[in-house]
PDB file of C-alpha atoms in Angstrom:
ATOM      1  CA  MET S   1      12.216  -1.699 -26.103  1.00  0.00           C
ATOM      2  CA  GLY S   2       8.676  -1.208 -27.499  1.00  0.00           C
ATOM      3  CA  ARG S   3       6.372   0.113 -24.784  1.00  0.00           C
ATOM      4  CA  LEU S   4       9.242   0.334 -22.341  1.00  0.00           C
ATOM      5  CA  ASP S   5       9.896   3.950 -23.237  1.00  0.00           C
ATOM      6  CA  ALA S   6      10.669   6.758 -20.817  1.00  0.00           C
ATOM      7  CA  ASN S   7       7.053   7.932 -20.611  1.00  0.00           C
ATOM      8  CA  PHE S   8       5.896   4.492 -19.527  1.00  0.00           C
ATOM      9  CA  ILE S   9       8.725   3.888 -17.059  1.00  0.00           C
ATOM     10  CA  LYS S  10       8.714   7.341 -15.449  1.00  0.00           C
ATOM     11  CA  PRO S  11       5.544   6.857 -13.322  1.00  0.00           C
ATOM     12  CA  PHE S  12       6.956   3.618 -11.884  1.00  0.00           C
ATOM     13  CA  VAL S  13      10.202   5.377 -11.005  1.00  0.00           C
ATOM     14  CA  GLY S  14       8.140   8.212  -9.496  1.00  0.00           C
ATOM     15  CA  GLY S  15       6.187   5.627  -7.512  1.00  0.00           C
ATOM     16  CA  VAL S  16       9.401   4.118  -6.100  1.00  0.00           C
ATOM     17  CA  LEU S  17      10.812   7.520  -5.096  1.00  0.00           C
ATOM     18  CA  GLU S  18       7.556   8.726  -3.513  1.00  0.00           C
ATOM     19  CA  THR S  19       6.654   5.465  -1.760  1.00  0.00           C
ATOM     20  CA  LEU S  20      10.074   4.918  -0.202  1.00  0.00           C
ATOM     21  CA  LYS S  21      10.382   8.566   0.791  1.00  0.00           C
ATOM     22  CA  VAL S  22       6.986   8.676   2.510  1.00  0.00           C
ATOM     23  CA  SER S  23       6.627   5.115   3.827  1.00  0.00           C
ATOM     24  CA  CYS S  24      10.287   4.325   4.618  1.00  0.00           C
ATOM     25  CA  GLN S  25      11.804   7.817   5.089  1.00  0.00           C
ATOM     26  CA  THR S  26      14.394   6.898   2.481  1.00  0.00           C
ATOM     27  CA  GLU S  27      15.651   9.087  -0.338  1.00  0.00           C
ATOM     28  CA  VAL S  28      16.366   7.008  -3.430  1.00  0.00           C
ATOM     29  CA  LYS S  29      18.522   7.740  -6.469  1.00  0.00           C
ATOM     30  CA  THR S  30      17.639   6.252  -9.837  1.00  0.00           C
ATOM     31  CA  GLY S  31      20.360   4.569 -11.897  1.00  0.00           C
ATOM     32  CA  ARG S  32      20.525   4.206 -15.650  1.00  0.00           C
ATOM     33  CA  PRO S  33      17.948   1.684 -16.959  1.00  0.00           C
ATOM     34  CA  TYR S  34      19.197  -1.249 -19.055  1.00  0.00           C
ATOM     35  CA  ALA S  35      17.794  -4.263 -20.857  1.00  0.00           C
ATOM     36  CA  ALA S  36      17.422  -7.365 -18.657  1.00  0.00           C
ATOM     37  CA  GLY S  37      20.318  -9.758 -19.135  1.00  0.00           C
ATOM     38  CA  SER S  38      22.709  -7.092 -20.425  1.00  0.00           C
ATOM     39  CA  ALA S  39      24.364  -6.507 -17.035  1.00  0.00           C
ATOM     40  CA  VAL S  40      24.748  -8.215 -13.669  1.00  0.00           C
ATOM     41  CA  THR S  41      22.001  -7.377 -11.177  1.00  0.00           C
ATOM     42  CA  PRO S  42      22.411  -7.448  -7.388  1.00  0.00           C
ATOM     43  CA  ALA S  43      21.689 -10.732  -5.567  1.00  0.00           C
ATOM     44  CA  VAL S  44      18.013 -10.820  -4.593  1.00  0.00           C
ATOM     45  CA  ASP S  45      16.623 -12.342  -1.382  1.00  0.00           C
ATOM     46  CA  ILE S  46      13.041 -11.100  -1.544  1.00  0.00           C
ATOM     47  CA  ALA S  47      10.931  -9.803  -4.412  1.00  0.00           C
ATOM     48  CA  ALA S  48       7.366  -8.752  -5.069  1.00  0.00           C
ATOM     49  CA  ILE S  49       5.741  -9.134  -8.461  1.00  0.00           C
ATOM     50  CA  ILE S  50       2.487  -7.801  -9.886  1.00  0.00           C
ATOM     51  CA  GLY S  51       0.759  -8.322 -13.226  1.00  0.00           C
ATOM     52  CA  LEU S  52       0.190  -5.440 -15.609  1.00  0.00           C
ATOM     53  CA  THR S  53      -3.026  -5.888 -17.548  1.00  0.00           C
ATOM     54  CA  SER S  54      -4.692  -3.474 -19.903  1.00  0.00           C
ATOM     55  CA  LYS S  55      -6.856  -3.668 -23.023  1.00  0.00           C
ATOM     56  CA  THR S  56      -3.805  -3.280 -25.248  1.00  0.00           C
ATOM     57  CA  PHE S  57      -0.915  -4.964 -23.441  1.00  0.00           C
ATOM     58  CA  ASN S  58       0.090  -7.391 -20.707  1.00  0.00           C
ATOM     59  CA  GLY S  59       3.190  -7.651 -18.620  1.00  0.00           C
ATOM     60  CA  SER S  60       4.581  -7.699 -15.138  1.00  0.00           C
ATOM     61  CA  ILE S  61       6.625  -5.625 -12.779  1.00  0.00           C
ATOM     62  CA  ALA S  62       8.881  -6.895 -10.012  1.00  0.00           C
ATOM     63  CA  ILE S  63      10.751  -5.099  -7.265  1.00  0.00           C
ATOM     64  CA  CYS S  64      13.800  -7.026  -6.101  1.00  0.00           C
ATOM     65  CA  TYR S  65      15.786  -6.467  -2.881  1.00  0.00           C
ATOM     66  CA  PRO S  66      18.882  -7.918  -1.268  1.00  0.00           C
ATOM     67  CA  GLN S  67      18.102  -8.863   2.347  1.00  0.00           C
ATOM     68  CA  LYS S  68      20.021  -5.956   3.896  1.00  0.00           C
ATOM     69  CA  THR S  69      18.206  -3.346   1.802  1.00  0.00           C
ATOM     70  CA  PHE S  70      14.785  -4.801   2.482  1.00  0.00           C
ATOM     71  CA  LEU S  71      15.393  -5.132   6.232  1.00  0.00           C
ATOM     72  CA  THR S  72      16.545  -1.532   6.491  1.00  0.00           C
ATOM     73  CA  LEU S  73      13.523  -0.264   4.555  1.00  0.00           C
ATOM     74  CA  MET S  74      11.056  -2.293   6.618  1.00  0.00           C
ATOM     75  CA  ASN S  75      12.708  -1.375   9.931  1.00  0.00           C
ATOM     76  CA  ARG S  76      12.361   2.280   8.959  1.00  0.00           C
ATOM     77  CA  MET S  77       8.771   1.810   7.793  1.00  0.00           C
ATOM     78  CA  LEU S  78       7.665   0.039  10.968  1.00  0.00           C
ATOM     79  CA  GLY S  79      10.000   1.654  13.501  1.00  0.00           C
ATOM     80  CA  MET S  80      11.617  -1.682  14.353  1.00  0.00           C
ATOM     81  CA  ASN S  81      15.122  -3.149  14.488  1.00  0.00           C
ATOM     82  CA  GLU S  82      14.746  -6.678  13.118  1.00  0.00           C
ATOM     83  CA  GLN S  83      17.858  -8.586  12.006  1.00  0.00           C
ATOM     84  CA  GLU S  84      16.051 -11.189   9.889  1.00  0.00           C
ATOM     85  CA  ILE S  85      13.171 -11.011   7.424  1.00  0.00           C
ATOM     86  CA  SER S  86      10.363 -12.379   9.599  1.00  0.00           C
ATOM     87  CA  SER S  87       7.014 -13.541   8.276  1.00  0.00           C
ATOM     88  CA  ASP S  88       5.631 -10.254   9.642  1.00  0.00           C
ATOM     89  CA  PHE S  89       7.894  -8.364   7.246  1.00  0.00           C
ATOM     90  CA  GLU S  90       7.324 -10.460   4.123  1.00  0.00           C
ATOM     91  CA  ASP S  91       4.042  -8.946   3.004  1.00  0.00           C
ATOM     92  CA  GLY S  92       5.716  -5.528   3.272  1.00  0.00           C
ATOM     93  CA  ALA S  93       7.393  -6.225  -0.071  1.00  0.00           C
ATOM     94  CA  GLY S  94       3.951  -6.691  -1.607  1.00  0.00           C
ATOM     95  CA  GLU S  95       2.566  -3.617   0.128  1.00  0.00           C
ATOM     96  CA  LEU S  96       5.383  -1.357  -1.085  1.00  0.00           C
ATOM     97  CA  LEU S  97       4.932  -2.639  -4.647  1.00  0.00           C
ATOM     98  CA  ASN S  98       1.175  -2.144  -4.307  1.00  0.00           C
ATOM     99  CA  GLN S  99       1.782   1.515  -3.450  1.00  0.00           C
ATOM    100  CA  ILE S 100       4.270   1.934  -6.315  1.00  0.00           C
ATOM    101  CA  PHE S 101       1.840   0.269  -8.714  1.00  0.00           C
ATOM    102  CA  GLY S 102      -1.029   2.463  -7.488  1.00  0.00           C
ATOM    103  CA  PHE S 103       1.058   5.603  -8.027  1.00  0.00           C
ATOM    104  CA  ALA S 104       2.054   4.565 -11.569  1.00  0.00           C
ATOM    105  CA  LYS S 105      -1.456   3.376 -12.448  1.00  0.00           C
ATOM    106  CA  ARG S 106      -2.962   6.728 -11.440  1.00  0.00           C
ATOM    107  CA  HIS S 107      -0.568   8.554 -13.748  1.00  0.00           C
ATOM    108  CA  LEU S 108      -0.653   6.124 -16.680  1.00  0.00           C
ATOM    109  CA  ASN S 109      -4.434   5.804 -16.670  1.00  0.00           C
ATOM    110  CA  THR S 110      -4.828   9.557 -17.101  1.00  0.00           C
ATOM    111  CA  GLU S 111      -2.928   9.003 -20.373  1.00  0.00           C
ATOM    112  CA  GLY S 112      -5.341   6.290 -21.498  1.00  0.00           C
ATOM    113  CA  TYR S 113      -3.398   3.122 -20.600  1.00  0.00           C
ATOM    114  CA  GLU S 114      -6.392   1.617 -18.722  1.00  0.00           C
ATOM    115  CA  ILE S 115      -4.250  -0.549 -16.444  1.00  0.00           C
ATOM    116  CA  GLN S 116      -6.402  -2.870 -14.362  1.00  0.00           C
ATOM    117  CA  LYS S 117      -6.258  -3.580 -10.630  1.00  0.00           C
ATOM    118  CA  ALA S 118      -3.895  -6.365  -9.591  1.00  0.00           C
ATOM    119  CA  ILE S 119      -2.689  -8.099  -6.447  1.00  0.00           C
ATOM    120  CA  PRO S 120       1.041  -8.530  -5.758  1.00  0.00           C
ATOM    121  CA  SER S 121       2.770 -11.788  -4.812  1.00  0.00           C
ATOM    122  CA  VAL S 122       5.919 -12.093  -2.713  1.00  0.00           C
ATOM    123  CA  VAL S 123       8.738 -14.573  -3.315  1.00  0.00           C
ATOM    124  CA  ARG S 124      11.678 -15.305  -1.020  1.00  0.00           C
ATOM    125  CA  GLY S 125      14.898 -17.265  -1.387  1.00  0.00           C
ATOM    126  CA  GLN S 126      18.622 -16.827  -1.796  1.00  0.00           C
ATOM    127  CA  ASN S 127      19.848 -15.356  -5.063  1.00  0.00           C
ATOM    128  CA  LEU S 128      16.388 -15.228  -6.583  1.00  0.00           C
ATOM    129  CA  ARG S 129      15.932 -14.502 -10.244  1.00  0.00           C
ATOM    130  CA  ILE S 130      12.663 -13.188 -11.602  1.00  0.00           C
ATOM    131  CA  TRP S 131      11.801 -14.770 -14.939  1.00  0.00           C
ATOM    132  CA  HIS S 132       9.348 -12.762 -16.947  1.00  0.00           C
ATOM    133  CA  ASN S 133       8.439 -14.014 -20.395  1.00  0.00           C
ATOM    134  CA  ARG S 134      11.766 -13.546 -22.213  1.00  0.00           C
ATOM    135  CA  GLU S 135       9.960 -13.274 -25.534  1.00  0.00           C
ATOM    136  CA  VAL S 136       8.915  -9.760 -24.481  1.00  0.00           C
ATOM    137  CA  PRO S 137      11.067  -6.708 -23.734  1.00  0.00           C
ATOM    138  CA  SER S 138      12.220  -6.562 -20.133  1.00  0.00           C
ATOM    139  CA  GLY S 139      13.987  -3.600 -18.570  1.00  0.00           C
ATOM    140  CA  ILE S 140      15.872  -3.140 -15.310  1.00  0.00           C
ATOM    141  CA  ILE S 141      15.815   0.137 -13.394  1.00  0.00           C
ATOM    142  CA  PRO S 142      18.457   0.134 -10.655  1.00  0.00           C
ATOM    143  CA  PHE S 143      18.106   2.252  -7.500  1.00  0.00           C
ATOM    144  CA  GLU S 144      20.551   3.316  -4.825  1.00  0.00           C
ATOM    145  CA  SER S 145      19.918   4.598  -1.324  1.00  0.00           C
ATOM    146  CA  ASP S 146      21.567   4.693   2.096  1.00  0.00           C
ATOM    147  CA  ALA S 147      19.478   1.568   2.827  1.00  0.00           C
ATOM    148  CA  GLY S 148      21.261  -0.237  -0.006  1.00  0.00           C
ATOM    149  CA  GLU S 149      20.648  -1.057  -3.657  1.00  0.00           C
ATOM    150  CA  PHE S 150      17.632  -2.718  -5.259  1.00  0.00           C
ATOM    151  CA  TYR S 151      15.968  -2.761  -8.642  1.00  0.00           C
ATOM    152  CA  LEU S 152      12.703  -2.741 -10.536  1.00  0.00           C
ATOM    153  CA  GLU S 153      12.183  -5.056 -13.487  1.00  0.00           C
ATOM    154  CA  ILE S 154       9.418  -4.324 -16.004  1.00  0.00           C
ATOM    155  CA  ALA S 155       8.337  -6.646 -18.824  1.00  0.00           C
ATOM    156  CA  ILE S 156       5.672  -5.630 -21.345  1.00  0.00           C
ATOM    157  CA  ALA S 157       4.228  -7.413 -24.373  1.00  0.00           C
TER     158      ALA S 157
ATOM    159  CA  MET Z   1     -10.852  17.442  17.846  1.00  0.00           C
ATOM    160  CA  PHE Z   2     -10.815  13.744  18.697  1.00  0.00           C
ATOM    161  CA  ALA Z   3      -9.677  12.417  22.050  1.00  0.00           C
ATOM    162  CA  PRO Z   4      -6.468  10.384  22.431  1.00  0.00           C
ATOM    163  CA  ASN Z   5      -8.458   7.621  24.147  1.00  0.00           C
ATOM    164  CA  THR Z   6     -10.642   7.163  21.053  1.00  0.00           C
ATOM    165  CA  LYS Z   7     -11.025   3.452  20.376  1.00  0.00           C
ATOM    166  CA  ILE Z   8      -9.834   2.755  16.833  1.00  0.00           C
ATOM    167  CA  LEU Z   9     -10.228  -0.355  14.675  1.00  0.00           C
ATOM    168  CA  VAL Z  10      -7.544  -0.766  11.985  1.00  0.00           C
ATOM    169  CA  VAL Z  11      -8.545  -3.171   9.210  1.00  0.00           C
ATOM    170  CA  ASP Z  12      -6.077  -4.409   6.601  1.00  0.00           C
ATOM    171  CA  ASP Z  13      -5.233  -7.840   5.197  1.00  0.00           C
ATOM    172  CA  MET Z  14      -1.535  -6.853   5.058  1.00  0.00           C
ATOM    173  CA  LYS Z  15       0.029  -7.240   8.497  1.00  0.00           C
ATOM    174  CA  THR Z  16       2.782  -4.737   7.738  1.00  0.00           C
ATOM    175  CA  MET Z  17       0.177  -2.092   6.875  1.00  0.00           C
ATOM    176  CA  ARG Z  18      -1.634  -2.685  10.155  1.00  0.00           C
ATOM    177  CA  MET Z  19       1.721  -2.308  11.936  1.00  0.00           C
ATOM    178  CA  PHE Z  20       2.473   0.847   9.910  1.00  0.00           C
ATOM    179  CA  VAL Z  21      -0.899   2.447  10.678  1.00  0.00           C
ATOM    180  CA  LYS Z  22      -0.626   1.526  14.366  1.00  0.00           C
ATOM    181  CA  LYS Z  23       2.852   3.059  14.502  1.00  0.00           C
ATOM    182  CA  HIS Z  24       1.466   6.328  13.103  1.00  0.00           C
ATOM    183  CA  LEU Z  25      -1.540   6.270  15.445  1.00  0.00           C
ATOM    184  CA  LYS Z  26       0.749   5.804  18.445  1.00  0.00           C
ATOM    185  CA  GLU Z  27       2.898   8.709  17.228  1.00  0.00           C
ATOM    186  CA  LEU Z  28      -0.308  10.768  17.189  1.00  0.00           C
ATOM    187  CA  GLY Z  29      -1.001   9.779  20.796  1.00  0.00           C
ATOM    188  CA  PHE Z  30      -3.615   7.058  20.292  1.00  0.00           C
ATOM    189  CA  GLU Z  31      -3.232   3.945  22.430  1.00  0.00           C
ATOM    190  CA  ASN Z  32      -6.629   2.246  22.263  1.00  0.00           C
ATOM    191  CA  ILE Z  33      -6.078   0.501  18.935  1.00  0.00           C
ATOM    192  CA  GLN Z  34      -7.398  -2.868  17.823  1.00  0.00           C
ATOM    193  CA  GLU Z  35      -6.931  -4.610  14.504  1.00  0.00           C
ATOM    194  CA  ALA Z  36      -8.721  -6.956  12.119  1.00  0.00           C
ATOM    195  CA  ASP Z  37      -7.349  -8.595   8.984  1.00  0.00           C
ATOM    196  CA  ASP Z  38     -10.520  -8.343   6.902  1.00  0.00           C
ATOM    197  CA  GLY Z  39     -13.922  -6.690   6.698  1.00  0.00           C
ATOM    198  CA  ALA Z  40     -15.558  -9.989   7.553  1.00  0.00           C
ATOM    199  CA  THR Z  41     -13.829 -10.096  10.951  1.00  0.00           C
ATOM    200  CA  ALA Z  42     -14.080  -6.342  11.505  1.00  0.00           C
ATOM    201  CA  LEU Z  43     -17.873  -6.186  11.356  1.00  0.00           C
ATOM    202  CA  PRO Z  44     -18.532  -8.599  14.258  1.00  0.00           C
ATOM    203  CA  ALA Z  45     -15.814  -6.838  16.272  1.00  0.00           C
ATOM    204  CA  LEU Z  46     -17.580  -3.496  15.718  1.00  0.00           C
ATOM    205  CA  GLU Z  47     -20.968  -5.025  16.620  1.00  0.00           C
ATOM    206  CA  GLN Z  48     -19.671  -6.731  19.765  1.00  0.00           C
ATOM    207  CA  ALA Z  49     -18.033  -3.540  20.994  1.00  0.00           C
ATOM    208  CA  ALA Z  50     -21.211  -1.538  20.355  1.00  0.00           C
ATOM    209  CA  ASN Z  51     -23.372  -4.160  22.084  1.00  0.00           C
ATOM    210  CA  ALA Z  52     -20.993  -4.187  25.063  1.00  0.00           C
ATOM    211  CA  GLY Z  53     -21.379  -0.418  25.429  1.00  0.00           C
ATOM    212  CA  GLU Z  54     -17.734   0.184  24.466  1.00  0.00           C
ATOM    213  CA  PRO Z  55     -18.083   1.219  20.843  1.00  0.00           C
ATOM    214  CA  PHE Z  56     -15.247   2.068  18.509  1.00  0.00           C
ATOM    215  CA  GLY Z  57     -14.828   5.772  17.772  1.00  0.00           C
ATOM    216  CA  LEU Z  58     -13.168   5.349  14.387  1.00  0.00           C
ATOM    217  CA  LEU Z  59     -12.870   2.712  11.683  1.00  0.00           C
ATOM    218  CA  LEU Z  60      -9.732   2.943   9.570  1.00  0.00           C
ATOM    219  CA  SER Z  61      -9.983   0.375   6.797  1.00  0.00           C
ATOM    220  CA  ASP Z  62      -8.064  -0.658   3.736  1.00  0.00           C
ATOM    221  CA  TRP Z  63     -10.131  -0.734   0.547  1.00  0.00           C
ATOM    222  CA  SER Z  64      -8.833  -3.869  -1.214  1.00  0.00           C
ATOM    223  CA  MET Z  65      -9.256  -6.936   0.956  1.00  0.00           C
ATOM    224  CA  PRO Z  66     -10.395 -10.513   0.350  1.00  0.00           C
ATOM    225  CA  LYS Z  67     -13.774 -11.759   1.630  1.00  0.00           C
ATOM    226  CA  MET Z  68     -15.164  -8.295   2.380  1.00  0.00           C
ATOM    227  CA  THR Z  69     -13.681  -5.127   0.891  1.00  0.00           C
ATOM    228  CA  GLY Z  70     -13.429  -1.836   2.736  1.00  0.00           C
ATOM    229  CA  LEU Z  71     -16.303  -0.485   0.638  1.00  0.00           C
ATOM    230  CA  ASP Z  72     -18.546  -3.446   1.508  1.00  0.00           C
ATOM    231  CA  LEU Z  73     -17.622  -3.037   5.170  1.00  0.00           C
ATOM    232  CA  LEU Z  74     -18.526   0.665   4.947  1.00  0.00           C
ATOM    233  CA  LYS Z  75     -21.914  -0.193   3.422  1.00  0.00           C
ATOM    234  CA  GLN Z  76     -22.604  -2.711   6.190  1.00  0.00           C
ATOM    235  CA  VAL Z  77     -21.637  -0.174   8.836  1.00  0.00           C
ATOM    236  CA  ARG Z  78     -23.881   2.529   7.368  1.00  0.00           C
ATOM    237  CA  ALA Z  79     -26.797   0.070   7.205  1.00  0.00           C
ATOM    238  CA  HIS Z  80     -26.332  -0.991  10.845  1.00  0.00           C
ATOM    239  CA  ALA Z  81     -28.533   0.721  13.429  1.00  0.00           C
ATOM    240  CA  LYS Z  82     -25.813   0.805  16.096  1.00  0.00           C
ATOM    241  CA  LEU Z  83     -22.854   1.594  13.831  1.00  0.00           C
ATOM    242  CA  ASN Z  84     -24.172   3.994  11.224  1.00  0.00           C
ATOM    243  CA  ALA Z  85     -22.708   7.158  12.792  1.00  0.00           C
ATOM    244  CA  LEU Z  86     -19.196   5.706  13.086  1.00  0.00           C
ATOM    245  CA  PRO Z  87     -16.522   7.802  11.339  1.00  0.00           C
ATOM    246  CA  VAL Z  88     -14.982   5.656   8.584  1.00  0.00           C
ATOM    247  CA  VAL Z  89     -11.741   6.465   6.762  1.00  0.00           C
ATOM    248  CA  LEU Z  90     -10.909   4.266   3.769  1.00  0.00           C
ATOM    249  CA  VAL Z  91      -7.256   3.774   2.841  1.00  0.00           C
ATOM    250  CA  THR Z  92      -6.233   2.921  -0.704  1.00  0.00           C
ATOM    251  CA  ALA Z  93      -3.464   3.057  -3.278  1.00  0.00           C
ATOM    252  CA  GLU Z  94      -6.080   3.669  -5.991  1.00  0.00           C
ATOM    253  CA  SER Z  95      -7.810   6.902  -6.914  1.00  0.00           C
ATOM    254  CA  ASP Z  96     -10.208   6.053  -9.732  1.00  0.00           C
ATOM    255  CA  LYS Z  97     -12.957   8.670  -9.943  1.00  0.00           C
ATOM    256  CA  ALA Z  98     -15.652   6.005 -10.030  1.00  0.00           C
ATOM    257  CA  GLN Z  99     -14.212   4.467  -6.873  1.00  0.00           C
ATOM    258  CA  VAL Z 100     -14.181   7.802  -5.028  1.00  0.00           C
ATOM    259  CA  ILE Z 101     -17.778   8.514  -6.079  1.00  0.00           C
ATOM    260  CA  GLU Z 102     -18.855   5.054  -4.934  1.00  0.00           C
ATOM    261  CA  ALA Z 103     -17.251   5.601  -1.533  1.00  0.00           C
ATOM    262  CA  ILE Z 104     -18.874   9.020  -1.126  1.00  0.00           C
ATOM    263  CA  LYS Z 105     -22.268   7.618  -2.064  1.00  0.00           C
ATOM    264  CA  ALA Z 106     -21.772   4.835   0.481  1.00  0.00           C
ATOM    265  CA  GLY Z 107     -21.114   7.440   3.186  1.00  0.00           C
ATOM    266  CA  VAL Z 108     -17.338   7.405   3.657  1.00  0.00           C
ATOM    267  CA  SER Z 109     -16.184  10.036   6.154  1.00  0.00           C
ATOM    268  CA  ASN Z 110     -12.833  10.494   4.467  1.00  0.00           C
ATOM    269  CA  TYR Z 111     -10.392   8.909   2.067  1.00  0.00           C
ATOM    270  CA  LEU Z 112      -6.626   8.446   2.538  1.00  0.00           C
ATOM    271  CA  MET Z 113      -4.237   7.769  -0.336  1.00  0.00           C
ATOM    272  CA  LYS Z 114      -1.141   5.586   0.094  1.00  0.00           C
ATOM    273  CA  PRO Z 115       1.636   6.356   0.706  1.00  0.00           C
ATOM    274  CA  PHE Z 116       0.870   8.625   3.665  1.00  0.00           C
ATOM    275  CA  THR Z 117       2.574  10.223   6.652  1.00  0.00           C
ATOM    276  CA  ALA Z 118       1.339  10.410  10.244  1.00  0.00           C
ATOM    277  CA  ASP Z 119       0.393  14.024   9.540  1.00  0.00           C
ATOM    278  CA  ASP Z 120      -1.695  13.008   6.488  1.00  0.00           C
ATOM    279  CA  LEU Z 121      -3.475  10.466   8.673  1.00  0.00           C
ATOM    280  CA  LYS Z 122      -4.088  13.048  11.405  1.00  0.00           C
ATOM    281  CA  GLN Z 123      -5.647  15.491   8.938  1.00  0.00           C
ATOM    282  CA  LYS Z 124      -7.953  12.881   7.398  1.00  0.00           C
ATOM    283  CA  MET Z 125      -9.013  11.623  10.822  1.00  0.00           C
ATOM    284  CA  ALA Z 126      -9.700  15.164  12.056  1.00  0.00           C
ATOM    285  CA  ALA Z 127     -11.824  15.880   8.980  1.00  0.00           C
ATOM    286  CA  ALA Z 128     -13.725  12.613   9.457  1.00  0.00           C
ATOM    287  CA  PHE Z 129     -14.470  13.477  13.098  1.00  0.00           C
ATOM    288  CA  SER Z 130     -15.566  17.010  12.260  1.00  0.00           C
ATOM    289  CA  LYS Z 131     -17.980  15.680   9.607  1.00  0.00           C
ATOM    290  CA  VAL Z 132     -19.607  13.430  12.205  1.00  0.00           C
ATOM    291  CA  LYS Z 133     -19.756  16.308  14.692  1.00  0.00           C
ATOM    292  CA  MET Z 134     -21.433  18.557  12.098  1.00  0.00           C
ATOM    293  CA  ALA Z 135     -23.893  15.809  11.190  1.00  0.00           C
ATOM    294  CA  GLY Z 136     -24.650  15.256  14.886  1.00  0.00           C
TER     295      GLY Z 136
END
């Protein structure tokens, strides 16, 4: 798995737990990470992706949600009760990933990773699949919560 | 302490973040809230309000925005004769030392890290208001 070791992944997991706890009042449990493609992932309806750039490596990180999970998280975050993912909600996927990325970047940069600033993008559709460069190691970190399941996918070269 | 009728401008290019901040402000009892999606639209809104004799009492701005960042907006505010005493809280997911130093040098009243609770926001706002009061 190369750079995808526990020390690299841990700050991203910490970012997910902290961001969803504080912003969405949702306690999240982390599942066992696995290599992308080695197991079936949940169907994804909305995802946010951000580039990872440093002097020594490049990659990307994506957070992928089924509709029900994302709606519950956003309704909690904004104190609403929407039944569909409206355009108002879409950039929330990017904002949550931005906060997760910021949390991880703060921790990793104190260890000399020198990760640069980046701007997330949001993609929507039924049964989305996020294709990172398959030539590089890509890991899935599944999460569970009372809002539903979702996962983080990290690819690093 | 600040008054609940304080007029607040929330600036963020992410609509959900503006909604999130407004939700927290309402929980804290603030009702007079306006929003802008970028520094470039926030500055004229601040100027117009000041010129109309109904100035904003607090600027709560995201740091990373297209067109004009929160830091650039802060610099413009501090250089403006009618706006320079306005309490400004910058909100960011980053915490690079150089960035914090730059914001302090530019005259930021306080600095709020994402993610944050309504209570975190309240504390940062209170500190920003007390700084202005002390300076006044």
